[in-house]
mmCIF file of C-alpha atoms in Angstrom:
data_model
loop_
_atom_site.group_PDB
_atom_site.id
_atom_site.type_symbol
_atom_site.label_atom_id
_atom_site.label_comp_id
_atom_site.label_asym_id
_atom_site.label_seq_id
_atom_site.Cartn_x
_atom_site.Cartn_y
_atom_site.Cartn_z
ATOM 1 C CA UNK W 1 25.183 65.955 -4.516
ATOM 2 C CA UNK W 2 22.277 67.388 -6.983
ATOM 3 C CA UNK W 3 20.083 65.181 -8.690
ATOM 4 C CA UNK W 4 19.961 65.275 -12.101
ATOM 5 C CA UNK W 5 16.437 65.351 -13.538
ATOM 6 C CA UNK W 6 15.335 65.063 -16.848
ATOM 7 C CA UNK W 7 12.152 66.791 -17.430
ATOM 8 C CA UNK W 8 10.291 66.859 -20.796
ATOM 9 C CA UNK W 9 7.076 67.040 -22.389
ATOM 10 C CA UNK W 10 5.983 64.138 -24.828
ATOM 11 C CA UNK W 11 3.288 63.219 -26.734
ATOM 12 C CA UNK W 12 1.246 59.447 -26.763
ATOM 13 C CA UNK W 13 3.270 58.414 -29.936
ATOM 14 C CA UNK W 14 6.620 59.421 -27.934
ATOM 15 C CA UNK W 15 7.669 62.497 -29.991
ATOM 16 C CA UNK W 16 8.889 65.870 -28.386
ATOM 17 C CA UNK W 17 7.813 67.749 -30.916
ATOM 18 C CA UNK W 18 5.691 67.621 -34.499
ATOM 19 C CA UNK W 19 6.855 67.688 -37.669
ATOM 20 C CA UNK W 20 9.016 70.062 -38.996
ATOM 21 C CA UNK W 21 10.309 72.028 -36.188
ATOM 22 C CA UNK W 22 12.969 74.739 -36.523
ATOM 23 C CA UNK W 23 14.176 78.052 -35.181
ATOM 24 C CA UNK W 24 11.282 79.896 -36.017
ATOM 25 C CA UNK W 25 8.684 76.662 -35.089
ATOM 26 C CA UNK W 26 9.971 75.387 -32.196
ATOM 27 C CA UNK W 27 7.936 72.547 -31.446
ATOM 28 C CA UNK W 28 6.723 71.623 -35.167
ATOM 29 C CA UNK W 29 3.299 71.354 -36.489
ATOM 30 C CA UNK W 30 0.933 70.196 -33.702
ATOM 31 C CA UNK W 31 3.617 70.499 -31.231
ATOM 32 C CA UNK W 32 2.684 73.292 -28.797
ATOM 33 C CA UNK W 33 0.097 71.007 -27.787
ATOM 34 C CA UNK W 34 2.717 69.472 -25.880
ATOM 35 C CA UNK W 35 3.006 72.280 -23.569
ATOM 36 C CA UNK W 36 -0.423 73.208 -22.975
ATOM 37 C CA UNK W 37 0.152 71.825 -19.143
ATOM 38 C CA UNK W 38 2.993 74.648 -18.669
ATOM 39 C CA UNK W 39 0.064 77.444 -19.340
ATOM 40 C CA UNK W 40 -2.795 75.720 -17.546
ATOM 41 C CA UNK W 41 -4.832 77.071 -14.687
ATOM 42 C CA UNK W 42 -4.936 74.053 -13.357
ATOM 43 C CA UNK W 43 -4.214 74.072 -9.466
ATOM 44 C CA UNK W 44 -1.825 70.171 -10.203
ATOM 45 C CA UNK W 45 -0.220 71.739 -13.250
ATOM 46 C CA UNK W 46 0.626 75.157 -11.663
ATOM 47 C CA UNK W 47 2.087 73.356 -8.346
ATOM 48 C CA UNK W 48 3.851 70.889 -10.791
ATOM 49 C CA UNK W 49 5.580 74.192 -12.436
ATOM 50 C CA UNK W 50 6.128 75.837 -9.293
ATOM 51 C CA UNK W 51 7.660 73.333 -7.794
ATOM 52 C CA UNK W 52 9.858 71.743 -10.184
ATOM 53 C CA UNK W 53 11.371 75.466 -11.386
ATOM 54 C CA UNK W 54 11.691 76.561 -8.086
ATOM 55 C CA UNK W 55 14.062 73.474 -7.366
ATOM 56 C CA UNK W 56 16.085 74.129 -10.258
ATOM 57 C CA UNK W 57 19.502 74.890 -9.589
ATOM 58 C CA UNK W 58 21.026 74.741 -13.271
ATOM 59 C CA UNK W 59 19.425 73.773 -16.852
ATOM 60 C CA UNK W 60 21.469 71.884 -19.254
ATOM 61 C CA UNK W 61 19.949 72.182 -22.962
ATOM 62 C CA UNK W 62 21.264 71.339 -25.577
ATOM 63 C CA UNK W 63 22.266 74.192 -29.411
ATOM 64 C CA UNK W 64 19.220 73.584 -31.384
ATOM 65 C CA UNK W 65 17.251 74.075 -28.529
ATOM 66 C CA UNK W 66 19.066 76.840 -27.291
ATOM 67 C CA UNK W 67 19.023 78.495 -30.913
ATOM 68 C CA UNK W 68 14.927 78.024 -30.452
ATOM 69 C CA UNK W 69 14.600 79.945 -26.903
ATOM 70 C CA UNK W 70 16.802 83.025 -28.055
ATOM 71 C CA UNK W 71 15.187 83.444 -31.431
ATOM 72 C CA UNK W 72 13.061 86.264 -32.560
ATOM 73 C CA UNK W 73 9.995 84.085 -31.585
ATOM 74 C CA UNK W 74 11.488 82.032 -28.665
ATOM 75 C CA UNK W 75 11.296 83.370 -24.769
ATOM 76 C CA UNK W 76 10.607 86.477 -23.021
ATOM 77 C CA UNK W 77 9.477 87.530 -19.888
ATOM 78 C CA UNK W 78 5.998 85.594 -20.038
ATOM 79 C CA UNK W 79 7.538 82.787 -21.861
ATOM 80 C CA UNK W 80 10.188 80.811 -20.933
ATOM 81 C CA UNK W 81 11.748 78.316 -18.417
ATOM 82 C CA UNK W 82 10.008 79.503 -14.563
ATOM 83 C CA UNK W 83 8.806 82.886 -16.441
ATOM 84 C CA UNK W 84 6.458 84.611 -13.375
ATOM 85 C CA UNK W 85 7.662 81.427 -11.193
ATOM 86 C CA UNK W 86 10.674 81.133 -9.173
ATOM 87 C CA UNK W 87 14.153 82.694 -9.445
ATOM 88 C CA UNK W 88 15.600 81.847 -13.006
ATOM 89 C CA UNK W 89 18.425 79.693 -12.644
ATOM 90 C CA UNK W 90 21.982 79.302 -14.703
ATOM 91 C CA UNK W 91 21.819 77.867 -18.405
ATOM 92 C CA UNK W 92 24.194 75.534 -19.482
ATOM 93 C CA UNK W 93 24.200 75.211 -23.631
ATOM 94 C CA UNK W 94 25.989 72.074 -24.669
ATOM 95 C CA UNK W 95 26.982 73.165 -28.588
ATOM 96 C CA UNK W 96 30.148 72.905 -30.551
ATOM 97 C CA UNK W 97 30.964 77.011 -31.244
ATOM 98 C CA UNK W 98 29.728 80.195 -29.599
ATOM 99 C CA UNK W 99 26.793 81.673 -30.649
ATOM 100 C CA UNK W 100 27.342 85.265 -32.771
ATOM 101 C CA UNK W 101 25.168 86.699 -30.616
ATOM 102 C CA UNK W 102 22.916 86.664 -27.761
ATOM 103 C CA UNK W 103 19.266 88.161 -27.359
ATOM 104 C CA UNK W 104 18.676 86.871 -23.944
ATOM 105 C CA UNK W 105 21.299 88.754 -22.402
ATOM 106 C CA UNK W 106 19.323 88.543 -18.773
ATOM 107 C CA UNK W 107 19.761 85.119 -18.408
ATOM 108 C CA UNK W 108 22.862 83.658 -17.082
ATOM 109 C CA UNK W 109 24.202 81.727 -19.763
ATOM 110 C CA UNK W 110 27.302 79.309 -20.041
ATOM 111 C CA UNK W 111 28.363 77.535 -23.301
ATOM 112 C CA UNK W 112 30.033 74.228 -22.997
ATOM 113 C CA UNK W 113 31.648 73.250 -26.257
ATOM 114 C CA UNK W 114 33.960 70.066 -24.583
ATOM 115 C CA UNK W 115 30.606 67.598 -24.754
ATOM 116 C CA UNK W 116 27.494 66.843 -22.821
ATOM 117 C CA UNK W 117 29.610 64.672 -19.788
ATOM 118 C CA UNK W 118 31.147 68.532 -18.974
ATOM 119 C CA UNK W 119 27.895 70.278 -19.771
ATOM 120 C CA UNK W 120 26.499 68.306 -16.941
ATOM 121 C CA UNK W 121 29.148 68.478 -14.505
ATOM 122 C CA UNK W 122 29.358 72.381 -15.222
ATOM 123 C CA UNK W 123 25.530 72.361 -14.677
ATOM 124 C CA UNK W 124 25.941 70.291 -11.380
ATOM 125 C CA UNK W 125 28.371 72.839 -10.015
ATOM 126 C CA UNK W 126 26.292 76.037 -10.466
ATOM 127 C CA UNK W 127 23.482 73.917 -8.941
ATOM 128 C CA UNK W 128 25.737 73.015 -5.642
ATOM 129 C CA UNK W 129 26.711 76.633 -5.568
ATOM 130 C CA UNK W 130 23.267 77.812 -5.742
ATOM 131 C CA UNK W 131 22.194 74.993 -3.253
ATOM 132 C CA UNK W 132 24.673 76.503 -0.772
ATOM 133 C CA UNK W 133 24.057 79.918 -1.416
ATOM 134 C CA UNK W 134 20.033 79.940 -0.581
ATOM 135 C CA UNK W 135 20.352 76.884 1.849
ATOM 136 C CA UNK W 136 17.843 74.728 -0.217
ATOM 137 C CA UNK W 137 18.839 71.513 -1.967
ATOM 138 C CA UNK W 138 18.710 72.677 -5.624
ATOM 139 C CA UNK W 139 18.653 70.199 -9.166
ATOM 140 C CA UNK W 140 20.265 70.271 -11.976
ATOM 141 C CA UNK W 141 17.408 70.007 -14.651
ATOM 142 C CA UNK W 142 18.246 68.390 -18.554
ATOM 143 C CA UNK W 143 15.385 70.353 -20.112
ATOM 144 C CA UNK W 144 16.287 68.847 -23.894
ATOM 145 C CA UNK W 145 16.051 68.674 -27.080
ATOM 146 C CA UNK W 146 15.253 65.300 -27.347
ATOM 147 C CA UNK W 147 19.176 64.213 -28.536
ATOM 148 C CA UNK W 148 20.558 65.890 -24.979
ATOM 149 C CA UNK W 149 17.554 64.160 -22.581
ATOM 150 C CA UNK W 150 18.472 60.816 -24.941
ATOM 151 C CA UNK W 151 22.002 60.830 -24.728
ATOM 152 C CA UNK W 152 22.388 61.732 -21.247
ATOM 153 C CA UNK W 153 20.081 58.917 -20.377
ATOM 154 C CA UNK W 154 22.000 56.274 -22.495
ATOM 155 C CA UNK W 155 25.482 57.717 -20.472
ATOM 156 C CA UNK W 156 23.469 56.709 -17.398
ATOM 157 C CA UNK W 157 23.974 60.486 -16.173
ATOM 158 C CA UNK W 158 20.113 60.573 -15.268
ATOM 159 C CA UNK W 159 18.838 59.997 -11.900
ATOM 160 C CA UNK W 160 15.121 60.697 -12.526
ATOM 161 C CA UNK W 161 13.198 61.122 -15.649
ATOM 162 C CA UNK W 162 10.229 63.294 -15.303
ATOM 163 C CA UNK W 163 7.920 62.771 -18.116
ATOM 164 C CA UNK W 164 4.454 65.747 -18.702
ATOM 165 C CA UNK W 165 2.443 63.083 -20.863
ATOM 166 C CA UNK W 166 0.276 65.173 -23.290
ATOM 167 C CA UNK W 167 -2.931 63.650 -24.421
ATOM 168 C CA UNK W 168 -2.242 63.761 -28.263
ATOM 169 C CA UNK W 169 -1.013 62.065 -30.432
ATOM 170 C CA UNK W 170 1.686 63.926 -33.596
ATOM 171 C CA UNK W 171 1.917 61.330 -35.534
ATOM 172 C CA UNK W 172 5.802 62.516 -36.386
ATOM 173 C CA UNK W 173 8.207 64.529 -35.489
ATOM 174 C CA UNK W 174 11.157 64.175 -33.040
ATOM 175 C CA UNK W 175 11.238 60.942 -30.990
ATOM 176 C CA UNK W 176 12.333 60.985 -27.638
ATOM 177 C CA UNK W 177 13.728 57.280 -27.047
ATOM 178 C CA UNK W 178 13.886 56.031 -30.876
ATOM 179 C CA UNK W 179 17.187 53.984 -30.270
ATOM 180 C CA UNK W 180 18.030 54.157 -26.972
ATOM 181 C CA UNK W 181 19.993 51.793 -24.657
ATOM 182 C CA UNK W 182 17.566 49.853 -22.250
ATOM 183 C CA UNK W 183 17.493 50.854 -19.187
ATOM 184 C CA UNK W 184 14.919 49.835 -15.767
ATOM 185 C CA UNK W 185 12.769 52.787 -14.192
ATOM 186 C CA UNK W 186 11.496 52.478 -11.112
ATOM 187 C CA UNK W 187 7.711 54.656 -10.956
ATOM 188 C CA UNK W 188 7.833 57.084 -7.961
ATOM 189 C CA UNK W 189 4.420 59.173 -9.053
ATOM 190 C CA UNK W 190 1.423 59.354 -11.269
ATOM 191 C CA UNK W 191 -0.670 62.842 -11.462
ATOM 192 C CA UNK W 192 -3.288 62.831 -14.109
ATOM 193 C CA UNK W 193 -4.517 66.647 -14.914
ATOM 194 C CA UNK W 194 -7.012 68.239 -17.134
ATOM 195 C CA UNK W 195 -4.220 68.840 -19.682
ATOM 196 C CA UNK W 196 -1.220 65.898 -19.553
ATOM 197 C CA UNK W 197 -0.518 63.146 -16.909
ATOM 198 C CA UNK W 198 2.380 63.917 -15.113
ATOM 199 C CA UNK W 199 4.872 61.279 -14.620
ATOM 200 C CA UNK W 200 8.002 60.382 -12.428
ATOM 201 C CA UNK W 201 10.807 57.873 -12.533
ATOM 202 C CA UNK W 202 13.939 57.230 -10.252
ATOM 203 C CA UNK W 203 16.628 55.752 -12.961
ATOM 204 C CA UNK W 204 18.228 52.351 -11.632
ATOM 205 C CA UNK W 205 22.184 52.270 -12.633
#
């Protein structure tokens, strides 16, 4: 069966973004420092990329997020999830109503409005299919906002968190674990960069 991997950047103070983010500012003030590993010529942080969207089976995020990446000012071809890396794979949108409309009508795009527990298993099932279809064992990927990547992870649907550390610190903005249930990690790799360290944990049920 596919792992399910939650992957997110954070910052030293534990937000996912800075203050004040909304449709038309994403990540907040401050907050695209957070992704400055994603655009890096660094030889660790391209692999990192390259490897970890060209494993990707299915992406589970959750509306606000999704309402950010089909905005005016969200992705395109250059920008978005594995944009000039692998394949693109299916998007599960957890969310309570359809959107009105849909800019990013290239993508394939499923909305889930029965809760995050079918979100997931909808995700999971495109990944299988994919996995089967190009013979490679594919993931299904929780790629956030912070409430999706949190809430999963308190449900104990998480089997390994997968954390792009970014050396700054916001000082606000949205937290990523503010609240959550304990749970024990087990470290599986460390791999500092010019731009974030790159971190990996298996999830213990």
């Amino acid at each position: 069966m596919t792992r399910i991997i939650a992957d997110i950047s954070v910052s030293l103070d534990g937000f996912v973004t800075g203050p004040d983010p909304g449709p038309a500012n994403g990540l907040g003030t401050g907050g695209g420092a957070l992704h400055t590993w994603a655009f890096s010529e660094d030889p660790e942080d391209r692999r990192i990329l390259g490897e970890a969207t060209a494993r990707s089976g299915a992406v589970v995020l959750g509306r606000r997020l999704f309402d950010v990446v089909d905005g005016p000012g969200g992705w395109s071809d250059e920008v978005g999830y594995g944009a000039g890396e692998a394949g693109r794979p299916a998007f599960v949108v957890v969310t309570s109503a359809l959107p009105a409309s849909l800019r990013l009508t290239g993508l394939d795009w499923t909305f889930v409005t029965t809760g995050l527990d079918d979100a997931v298993a909808t995700a999971r099932e495109r990944a299988e299919e994919a996995s089967e279809r190009t013979g490679t064992e594919l993931d299904t990927v929780l790629m956030g906002g912070a409430a999706t990547v949190r809430s999963a992870f308190e449900a104990g649907l998480v089997d390994v968190l997968s954390l792009h550390l970014a050396p700054v610190v916001l000082g606000a903005g949205t937290p990523l674990f503010t609240g959550a249930a304990p749970r024990t990690l087990v470290q599986r790799s460390v791999t500092p960069t010019s731009t974030a360290t790159h971190l990996t944990y298996e999830v213990l049920r």
